[in-house]
Amino acid sequence: MEANLPKRKETRKSLRIKVISMGNAEVGKSCIIKRYCEKRFVPKYLATIGIDYGVTKVQIRDREIKVNIFDMAGHPFFYEVRNEFYKDTQGVVLVYDVGQKESFDALDGWMAEMKQELGPHGNMENIVFVVCANKIDCTKHRCVDESEGRLWAESRGFLYFETSAQTGEGINEMFQTFYSAIVDLCDNGGKRPTSSMSVGFTKEQADTIRRIRNSKDSWDMLGVKPGATRDEVNKAYRKLAVLLHPDKCMAPGSEDAFKAVVNARTALLKNIK
Ligand code: GTP
Ligand code: MG
């Protein structure tokens, strides 16, 4: 009997939220939204002209959420059109294409554009960001791996999902978690709940893993000058080993970074008398 009771009475006040999509042209922003809202995929590229606007209703726990989605054009040409849409946003879907390194490297630039448009009083701390590593179905062309993307996102307190608008993989899960986090934010007086910010690793660990990934040789990886002594190499190694040891560091990619550091030290010591 109880199951038949009208649900309405229990439903808390409905919410109205604004979300925007951000990321380079052609990474799949519109297709991700279309896949979620219309359950379909369009293989032909139809560039968004300026902004596309849509409204959708979703049910999150006992809440009905009315979502205003502003799907931005990624092309630099449309900067003037999209710049006024950044304000009063509760959530951002930040997308890159896993087969296009430039689109991943551009994420910092998108954050900077938003920050600039929000102005000195704008607060990005209380916006929910979800990073979508999109087009994971194109496995052959993938050049940004999961740990790299996850590290970028989680070190900033952002959600991270691997998605394919083509197959639908990760899309529903991503939106459900994203909207759920926005509801938590609204219930928390518009502040990002602290639990979503504790990621289990430090900024120093995240920065070090990124530096190791981008290092040009073994000297650079250990952070010592070419021609450094055995002692200097060992000292640098020990510092990194303590910081990145997989037992202590939960950051994505820490295991690979740790292995790379061990190998770099071995290679250097072989050649130092
Ligand atoms: P702008 O509107 O110009 O900023 O681009 P966008 O980011 O909205 O890209 P859009 O969604 O229009 O997709 C660009 C192209 O990538 C289209 O040809 C899509 O069919 C294709 N695409 C999008 N998502 C995926 C995906 O997950 N996998 C594959 N294989 N192709 C995708
Ligand atoms: Mg688009």
Coordinates of N, CA and C in Angstrom, one line a residue, residues 8-209:
R8 N 4.3 13.0 -4.5 CA 4.4 14.5 -4.5 C 4.7 15.1 -3.2
K9 N 3.9 14.5 -2.2 CA 4.0 15.1 -0.8 C 5.4 15.1 -0.3
E10 N 6.2 14.0 -0.7 CA 7.5 13.9 -0.2 C 8.5 14.7 -0.9
T11 N 8.1 15.1 -2.2 CA 9.1 15.8 -3.0 C 9.4 17.2 -2.5
R12 N 10.8 17.4 -2.3 CA 11.2 18.7 -1.8 C 11.1 19.7 -3.0
K13 N 11.3 20.9 -2.6 CA 11.1 22.0 -3.6 C 12.0 21.7 -4.8
S14 N 11.4 22.0 -6.0 CA 12.2 21.7 -7.2 C 13.3 22.8 -7.4
L15 N 14.3 22.4 -8.1 CA 15.4 23.3 -8.2 C 15.6 23.7 -9.7
R16 N 16.1 24.9 -9.9 CA 16.4 25.4 -11.2 C 17.9 25.6 -11.3
I17 N 18.6 25.0 -12.2 CA 20.0 25.2 -12.3 C 20.5 25.6 -13.7
K18 N 21.6 26.2 -13.7 CA 22.2 26.6 -15.0 C 23.5 25.8 -15.2
V19 N 23.7 25.1 -16.3 CA 25.0 24.5 -16.6 C 25.4 24.9 -18.0
I20 N 26.8 24.9 -18.1 CA 27.3 25.3 -19.4 C 28.3 24.2 -19.9
S21 N 28.5 24.1 -21.2 CA 29.6 23.2 -21.7 C 30.8 24.0 -22.1
M22 N 31.9 23.5 -22.0 CA 33.1 24.2 -22.3 C 34.2 23.3 -22.9
G23 N 35.0 23.8 -23.8 CA 36.0 22.9 -24.4 C 36.2 23.3 -25.9
N24 N 37.3 22.8 -26.4 CA 37.7 23.2 -27.8 C 36.6 22.7 -28.8
A25 N 36.6 23.3 -30.0 CA 35.7 23.0 -31.0 C 35.9 21.5 -31.4
E26 N 34.8 20.8 -31.7 CA 34.8 19.4 -32.2 C 35.2 18.3 -31.2
V27 N 35.2 18.7 -29.9 CA 35.6 17.6 -29.0 C 34.4 16.8 -28.6
G28 N 33.1 17.3 -28.9 CA 32.0 16.5 -28.7 C 31.0 17.0 -27.7
K29 N 31.1 18.3 -27.3 CA 30.2 18.9 -26.3 C 28.7 18.7 -26.7
S30 N 28.4 19.1 -27.9 CA 26.9 19.0 -28.3 C 26.5 17.6 -28.3
C31 N 27.3 16.7 -28.8 CA 27.0 15.3 -28.9 C 26.8 14.6 -27.6
I32 N 27.5 15.0 -26.6 CA 27.4 14.5 -25.2 C 26.0 14.9 -24.7
I33 N 25.6 16.2 -24.9 CA 24.3 16.7 -24.4 C 23.2 16.0 -25.2
K34 N 23.4 15.9 -26.5 CA 22.4 15.2 -27.3 C 22.2 13.7 -26.9
R35 N 23.3 13.1 -26.6 CA 23.2 11.6 -26.2 C 22.4 11.5 -24.9
Y36 N 22.6 12.4 -24.0 CA 21.9 12.3 -22.7 C 20.4 12.7 -22.9
C37 N 20.2 13.8 -23.6 CA 18.8 14.4 -23.6 C 18.0 13.7 -24.7
E38 N 18.6 13.3 -25.8 CA 17.8 12.7 -26.9 C 18.1 11.3 -27.2
K39 N 19.1 10.7 -26.5 CA 19.5 9.3 -26.7 C 19.9 9.0 -28.1
R40 N 20.6 10.0 -28.7 CA 21.0 9.7 -30.1 C 22.4 10.3 -30.4
F41 N 23.0 9.9 -31.5 CA 24.3 10.3 -31.8 C 24.3 10.8 -33.3
V42 N 24.9 12.0 -33.5 CA 25.0 12.5 -34.9 C 26.4 12.4 -35.3
P43 N 26.8 11.5 -36.3 CA 28.2 11.4 -36.7 C 28.7 12.6 -37.4
K44 N 27.8 13.4 -38.1 CA 28.3 14.5 -38.9 C 28.5 15.7 -38.0
Y45 N 29.6 16.4 -38.2 CA 30.0 17.5 -37.4 C 29.2 18.8 -37.8
L46 N 28.3 19.2 -36.9 CA 27.6 20.4 -37.1 C 28.0 21.4 -36.0
A47 N 28.9 22.3 -36.3 CA 29.5 23.2 -35.4 C 28.4 24.1 -34.7
T48 N 28.5 24.2 -33.4 CA 27.6 25.1 -32.7 C 27.9 26.5 -33.1
I49 N 26.9 27.3 -33.4 CA 27.1 28.7 -33.8 C 26.8 29.5 -32.5
G50 N 27.8 30.0 -31.9 CA 27.7 30.8 -30.7 C 27.2 30.0 -29.5
I51 N 25.9 29.9 -29.3 CA 25.4 29.1 -28.2 C 24.1 28.4 -28.6
D52 N 24.0 27.2 -28.0 CA 22.7 26.5 -28.2 C 22.1 26.4 -26.8
Y53 N 20.8 26.7 -26.7 CA 20.2 26.7 -25.4 C 19.1 25.6 -25.3
G54 N 19.0 24.9 -24.2 CA 18.0 23.9 -24.1 C 17.6 23.8 -22.6
V55 N 16.4 23.3 -22.4 CA 15.9 23.1 -21.0 C 15.5 21.6 -20.9
T56 N 15.9 21.0 -19.8 CA 15.6 19.6 -19.6 C 15.2 19.4 -18.1
K57 N 14.4 18.4 -17.8 CA 14.1 18.1 -16.4 C 14.7 16.8 -16.0
V58 N 15.3 16.7 -14.9 CA 15.9 15.5 -14.4 C 15.4 15.2 -13.0
Q59 N 15.4 14.0 -12.6 CA 15.0 13.6 -11.2 C 16.3 13.1 -10.5
I60 N 16.7 13.9 -9.5 CA 17.8 13.4 -8.7 C 17.4 13.2 -7.3
R61 N 17.5 11.9 -6.8 CA 17.0 11.5 -5.5 C 15.5 11.9 -5.5
D62 N 15.1 12.7 -4.5 CA 13.7 13.1 -4.4 C 13.4 14.4 -5.0
R63 N 14.3 14.9 -5.8 CA 14.2 16.3 -6.3 C 14.0 16.3 -7.8
E64 N 13.1 17.2 -8.2 CA 13.0 17.5 -9.6 C 13.9 18.7 -10.0
I65 N 14.7 18.5 -10.9 CA 15.6 19.6 -11.3 C 15.3 20.1 -12.7
K66 N 15.2 21.3 -12.8 CA 15.0 21.9 -14.1 C 16.4 22.5 -14.5
V67 N 16.9 21.9 -15.6 CA 18.3 22.3 -16.0 C 18.2 23.2 -17.3
N68 N 18.8 24.3 -17.1 CA 19.0 25.2 -18.3 C 20.4 24.9 -18.8
I69 N 20.5 24.3 -20.0 CA 21.8 24.0 -20.6 C 22.2 25.0 -21.6
F70 N 23.4 25.6 -21.4 CA 24.0 26.5 -22.5 C 25.2 25.8 -23.1
D71 N 25.0 25.3 -24.3 CA 26.0 24.6 -25.0 C 26.8 25.6 -25.8
M72 N 28.1 25.8 -25.4 CA 28.9 26.8 -26.0 C 29.6 26.3 -27.2
A73 N 29.9 27.2 -28.2 CA 30.7 26.9 -29.3 C 32.2 27.0 -28.8
G74 N 33.0 26.0 -29.3 CA 34.4 26.0 -28.8 C 35.3 26.8 -29.7
H75 N 34.8 27.2 -30.9 CA 35.7 27.9 -31.8 C 36.0 29.3 -31.2
P76 N 37.3 29.7 -31.3 CA 37.7 31.0 -30.8 C 36.9 32.2 -31.4
F77 N 36.5 31.9 -32.6 CA 35.7 32.9 -33.4 C 34.4 33.4 -32.6
F78 N 33.9 32.5 -31.7 CA 32.7 32.8 -31.0 C 32.9 33.3 -29.6
Y79 N 34.1 33.7 -29.3 CA 34.4 34.2 -28.0 C 33.4 35.3 -27.5
E80 N 33.2 36.3 -28.4 CA 32.4 37.4 -28.1 C 30.9 37.0 -27.8
V81 N 30.5 35.9 -28.4 CA 29.1 35.5 -28.2 C 29.0 34.8 -26.9
R82 N 30.0 33.9 -26.6 CA 29.8 33.1 -25.4 C 30.2 33.8 -24.1
N83 N 31.0 34.8 -24.2 CA 31.6 35.4 -22.9 C 30.6 35.8 -21.9
E84 N 29.4 36.2 -22.4 CA 28.4 36.7 -21.4 C 27.6 35.6 -20.7
F85 N 27.9 34.3 -21.1 CA 27.1 33.2 -20.6 C 27.7 32.5 -19.4
Y86 N 28.9 33.0 -19.0 CA 29.6 32.3 -17.9 C 29.0 32.5 -16.5
K87 N 28.4 33.7 -16.4 CA 27.9 34.0 -15.0 C 26.7 33.2 -14.5
D88 N 26.5 33.2 -13.2 CA 25.4 32.5 -12.6 C 25.3 31.0 -13.0
T89 N 26.4 30.4 -13.1 CA 26.5 29.0 -13.4 C 26.7 28.1 -12.2
Q90 N 26.0 27.0 -12.1 CA 26.2 26.1 -11.0 C 27.1 24.9 -11.4
G91 N 27.1 24.6 -12.7 CA 27.9 23.5 -13.2 C 28.5 23.6 -14.5
V92 N 29.7 23.1 -14.7 CA 30.3 23.2 -16.0 C 30.7 21.8 -16.5
V93 N 30.4 21.4 -17.7 CA 30.8 20.2 -18.3 C 32.0 20.6 -19.2
L94 N 33.2 20.2 -18.8 CA 34.4 20.6 -19.5 C 34.9 19.4 -20.3
V95 N 35.0 19.5 -21.6 CA 35.2 18.4 -22.4 C 36.5 18.5 -23.2
Y96 N 37.2 17.3 -23.3 CA 38.3 17.2 -24.3 C 38.2 15.9 -25.0
D97 N 39.0 15.8 -26.1 CA 39.0 14.6 -27.0 C 40.2 13.9 -26.6
V98 N 40.1 12.6 -26.2 CA 41.3 11.8 -25.8 C 42.2 11.6 -26.9
G99 N 41.8 11.8 -28.1 CA 42.7 11.6 -29.3 C 43.3 12.9 -29.8
Q100 N 43.1 14.0 -29.0 CA 43.6 15.3 -29.5 C 44.3 16.0 -28.3
K101 N 45.6 15.9 -28.2 CA 46.3 16.4 -27.1 C 46.0 17.9 -26.9
E102 N 45.9 18.7 -28.0 CA 45.7 20.1 -27.9 C 44.5 20.4 -27.1
S103 N 43.4 19.6 -27.3 CA 42.2 19.9 -26.6 C 42.3 19.6 -25.1
F104 N 43.2 18.7 -24.7 CA 43.5 18.5 -23.3 C 44.3 19.7 -22.7
D105 N 45.3 20.0 -23.5 CA 46.2 21.2 -23.1 C 45.4 22.5 -23.0
A106 N 44.3 22.5 -23.7 CA 43.5 23.8 -23.7 C 42.6 24.0 -22.5
L107 N 42.5 22.9 -21.7 CA 41.6 23.0 -20.5 C 42.0 24.2 -19.6
D108 N 43.3 24.4 -19.4 CA 43.7 25.5 -18.5 C 43.2 26.9 -19.1
G109 N 43.3 26.9 -20.4 CA 42.9 28.2 -21.1 C 41.4 28.4 -21.0
W110 N 40.6 27.3 -21.0 CA 39.2 27.5 -20.8 C 38.8 28.0 -19.4
M111 N 39.6 27.4 -18.4 CA 39.4 27.9 -17.0 C 39.7 29.4 -16.9
A112 N 40.8 29.7 -17.6 CA 41.2 31.1 -17.5 C 40.2 32.1 -18.2
E113 N 39.6 31.6 -19.3 CA 38.6 32.4 -20.0 C 37.4 32.6 -19.1
M114 N 37.0 31.5 -18.4 CA 35.8 31.7 -17.5 C 36.1 32.6 -16.3
K115 N 37.3 32.4 -15.8 CA 37.7 33.2 -14.6 C 37.7 34.7 -15.0
Q116 N 38.3 35.0 -16.2 CA 38.4 36.4 -16.7 C 37.0 37.0 -16.8
E117 N 36.1 36.2 -17.4 CA 34.7 36.7 -17.7 C 33.9 36.9 -16.4
L118 N 34.2 36.1 -15.3 CA 33.5 36.2 -14.1 C 34.0 37.4 -13.3
G119 N 35.2 37.8 -13.7 CA 35.8 39.1 -13.0 C 36.3 38.8 -11.7
P120 N 36.9 39.9 -11.0 CA 37.6 39.7 -9.8 C 36.7 39.2 -8.6
H121 N 35.4 39.4 -8.7 CA 34.5 39.0 -7.6 C 33.9 37.6 -7.9
G122 N 34.1 37.1 -9.1 CA 33.5 35.8 -9.5 C 34.2 34.7 -8.6
N123 N 33.4 33.7 -8.3 CA 33.9 32.6 -7.4 C 33.8 31.3 -8.1
M124 N 34.9 30.7 -8.5 CA 34.8 29.4 -9.2 C 34.8 28.2 -8.3
E125 N 35.1 28.6 -7.0 CA 35.2 27.5 -6.0 C 33.9 26.7 -5.8
N126 N 32.8 27.5 -6.0 CA 31.5 26.9 -5.7 C 30.7 26.5 -6.9
I127 N 31.5 26.1 -7.9 CA 30.8 25.6 -9.2 C 31.3 24.2 -9.3
V128 N 30.3 23.3 -9.7 CA 30.7 21.9 -9.9 C 31.3 21.7 -11.3
F129 N 32.5 21.2 -11.4 CA 33.1 21.0 -12.7 C 33.1 19.5 -12.9
V130 N 32.7 19.0 -14.1 CA 33.0 17.6 -14.5 C 33.8 17.6 -15.8
V131 N 34.9 16.9 -15.7 CA 35.7 16.8 -16.9 C 35.4 15.5 -17.7
C132 N 35.0 15.7 -19.0 CA 34.7 14.5 -19.8 C 35.9 14.2 -20.7
A133 N 36.5 13.1 -20.5 CA 37.5 12.6 -21.5 C 36.7 11.9 -22.6
N134 N 36.4 12.6 -23.7 CA 35.4 12.1 -24.6 C 36.1 11.3 -25.8
K135 N 35.3 10.6 -26.5 CA 35.7 9.8 -27.7 C 36.5 8.6 -27.3
I136 N 36.2 8.0 -26.2 CA 37.0 6.9 -25.8 C 36.8 5.7 -26.7
D137 N 35.8 5.8 -27.5 CA 35.6 4.7 -28.5 C 36.7 4.6 -29.6
C138 N 37.3 5.8 -29.8 CA 38.4 5.8 -30.8 C 39.7 5.4 -30.2
T139 N 39.8 4.1 -29.8 CA 41.0 3.6 -29.0 C 42.3 3.8 -29.8
K140 N 42.2 3.6 -31.1 CA 43.5 3.7 -31.9 C 44.2 5.0 -31.9
H141 N 43.4 6.1 -31.8 CA 44.0 7.4 -31.8 C 44.2 8.0 -30.4
R142 N 43.9 7.3 -29.4 CA 44.0 7.8 -28.0 C 45.4 8.3 -27.7
C143 N 45.6 9.5 -27.2 CA 46.9 9.9 -26.9 C 47.0 10.6 -25.5
V144 N 45.8 10.8 -24.9 CA 45.8 11.3 -23.5 C 45.2 10.2 -22.6
D145 N 46.0 9.6 -21.8 CA 45.5 8.4 -21.0 C 44.7 8.8 -19.8
E146 N 44.0 7.8 -19.2 CA 43.1 8.1 -18.1 C 43.8 8.8 -17.0
S147 N 45.0 8.3 -16.6 CA 45.6 8.8 -15.4 C 45.9 10.3 -15.5
E148 N 46.3 10.6 -16.8 CA 46.7 12.1 -17.0 C 45.5 13.0 -16.9
G149 N 44.4 12.5 -17.5 CA 43.1 13.3 -17.4 C 42.6 13.4 -16.0
R150 N 42.6 12.2 -15.3 CA 42.0 12.1 -14.0 C 42.9 13.0 -13.0
L151 N 44.2 13.0 -13.2 CA 45.0 13.8 -12.3 C 44.7 15.3 -12.5
W152 N 44.6 15.7 -13.7 CA 44.3 17.1 -14.0 C 43.0 17.5 -13.3
A153 N 42.0 16.6 -13.4 CA 40.7 16.9 -12.9 C 40.7 16.8 -11.4
E154 N 41.1 15.7 -10.8 CA 40.9 15.5 -9.4 C 41.8 16.4 -8.6
S155 N 43.0 16.8 -9.1 CA 43.8 17.7 -8.3 C 43.2 19.1 -8.2
R156 N 42.2 19.3 -9.0 CA 41.4 20.6 -8.9 C 40.1 20.4 -8.1
G157 N 39.9 19.2 -7.7 CA 38.6 19.0 -7.0 C 37.4 18.8 -8.0
F158 N 37.7 18.5 -9.3 CA 36.7 18.3 -10.3 C 36.4 16.8 -10.4
L159 N 35.1 16.5 -10.9 CA 34.8 15.2 -11.2 C 35.4 14.8 -12.5
Y160 N 35.6 13.5 -12.8 CA 36.3 13.0 -14.0 C 35.5 11.8 -14.5
F161 N 35.2 11.9 -15.8 CA 34.5 10.7 -16.4 C 35.1 10.4 -17.8
E162 N 35.2 9.2 -18.1 CA 35.6 8.7 -19.5 C 34.3 8.6 -20.2
T163 N 34.1 9.2 -21.4 CA 32.8 9.2 -22.1 C 33.0 8.9 -23.6
S164 N 31.9 8.4 -24.1 CA 31.8 8.3 -25.6 C 30.3 8.7 -25.9
A165 N 30.2 9.8 -26.6 CA 28.9 10.2 -27.0 C 28.4 9.3 -28.1
Q166 N 29.3 8.6 -28.8 CA 29.0 7.7 -29.9 C 28.3 6.4 -29.3
T167 N 29.0 5.8 -28.4 CA 28.4 4.5 -27.8 C 27.5 4.8 -26.6
G168 N 27.7 5.9 -26.0 CA 26.9 6.3 -24.8 C 27.6 5.9 -23.5
E169 N 28.8 5.3 -23.7 CA 29.5 4.9 -22.4 C 29.8 6.1 -21.5
G170 N 29.5 5.9 -20.3 CA 29.8 6.9 -19.3 C 28.9 8.1 -19.2
I171 N 28.1 8.3 -20.2 CA 27.3 9.6 -20.3 C 26.2 9.7 -19.2
N172 N 25.4 8.7 -19.0 CA 24.4 8.8 -18.0 C 25.0 8.9 -16.6
E173 N 26.0 8.0 -16.4 CA 26.7 8.0 -15.1 C 27.3 9.4 -14.8
M174 N 27.9 10.0 -15.8 CA 28.5 11.3 -15.7 C 27.4 12.4 -15.3
F175 N 26.3 12.4 -16.0 CA 25.3 13.5 -15.8 C 24.7 13.2 -14.4
Q176 N 24.4 12.0 -14.1 CA 23.8 11.7 -12.8 C 24.6 12.2 -11.6
T177 N 25.9 11.9 -11.7 CA 26.9 12.3 -10.6 C 27.0 13.8 -10.6
F178 N 27.1 14.4 -11.8 CA 27.2 15.8 -11.9 C 26.0 16.6 -11.3
Y179 N 24.8 16.1 -11.7 CA 23.6 16.8 -11.2 C 23.5 16.6 -9.7
S180 N 23.8 15.4 -9.3 CA 23.8 15.0 -7.9 C 24.7 16.0 -7.0
A181 N 25.9 16.2 -7.6 CA 26.9 17.1 -6.9 C 26.3 18.5 -6.9
I182 N 25.6 18.9 -7.9 CA 25.0 20.3 -7.9 C 23.9 20.4 -6.9
V183 N 23.1 19.3 -6.7 CA 22.1 19.3 -5.7 C 22.7 19.4 -4.3
D184 N 23.8 18.6 -4.1 CA 24.5 18.7 -2.8 C 25.0 20.1 -2.6
L185 N 25.5 20.8 -3.6 CA 26.0 22.1 -3.5 C 24.9 23.1 -3.1
C186 N 23.7 22.9 -3.8 CA 22.6 23.8 -3.5 C 22.1 23.6 -2.0
D187 N 22.1 22.3 -1.6 CA 21.7 22.0 -0.3 C 22.7 22.5 0.8
N188 N 23.9 22.7 0.3 CA 24.9 23.1 1.2 C 25.1 24.7 1.2
G189 N 24.0 25.3 0.8 CA 24.0 26.8 0.8 C 24.9 27.4 -0.3
G190 N 25.0 26.6 -1.4 CA 25.7 27.1 -2.6 C 27.2 26.9 -2.5
K191 N 27.7 26.1 -1.5 CA 29.1 25.9 -1.3 C 29.4 24.5 -1.6
R192 N 30.6 24.2 -2.3 CA 31.0 22.9 -2.7 C 31.2 22.1 -1.4
P193 N 30.5 21.0 -1.2 CA 30.7 20.2 0.1 C 32.1 19.7 0.2
T194 N 32.7 19.8 1.4 CA 34.1 19.5 1.6 C 34.4 18.1 1.1
S195 N 33.5 17.1 1.3 CA 33.8 15.7 0.9 C 34.3 15.6 -0.5
S196 N 33.7 16.4 -1.4 CA 34.0 16.2 -2.8 C 35.4 16.8 -3.1
M197 N 36.0 17.5 -2.1 CA 37.3 18.1 -2.4 C 38.4 17.3 -1.8
S198 N 38.1 16.3 -1.0 CA 39.2 15.5 -0.4 C 39.5 14.4 -1.4
V199 N 40.7 14.5 -2.1 CA 41.0 13.6 -3.2 C 42.0 12.6 -2.8
G200 N 42.6 12.7 -1.6 CA 43.5 11.6 -1.2 C 45.0 11.9 -1.7
F201 N 45.2 13.0 -2.3 CA 46.6 13.3 -2.6 C 46.8 14.8 -2.6
T202 N 48.1 15.2 -2.5 CA 48.4 16.6 -2.4 C 48.7 17.3 -3.7
K203 N 48.7 18.6 -3.7 CA 49.0 19.3 -4.9 C 50.5 19.0 -5.3
E204 N 51.3 18.9 -4.3 CA 52.8 18.7 -4.6 C 52.9 17.3 -5.3
Q205 N 52.1 16.3 -4.9 CA 52.2 15.0 -5.5 C 51.7 15.1 -7.0
A206 N 50.6 15.8 -7.2 CA 50.0 16.0 -8.5 C 51.0 16.7 -9.4
D207 N 51.6 17.8 -8.9 CA 52.5 18.6 -9.7 C 53.7 17.8 -10.1
T208 N 54.2 17.0 -9.1 CA 55.4 16.2 -9.4 C 55.1 15.1 -10.4
I209 N 54.0 14.5 -10.4 CA 53.7 13.4 -11.4 C 53.6 14.1 -12.8

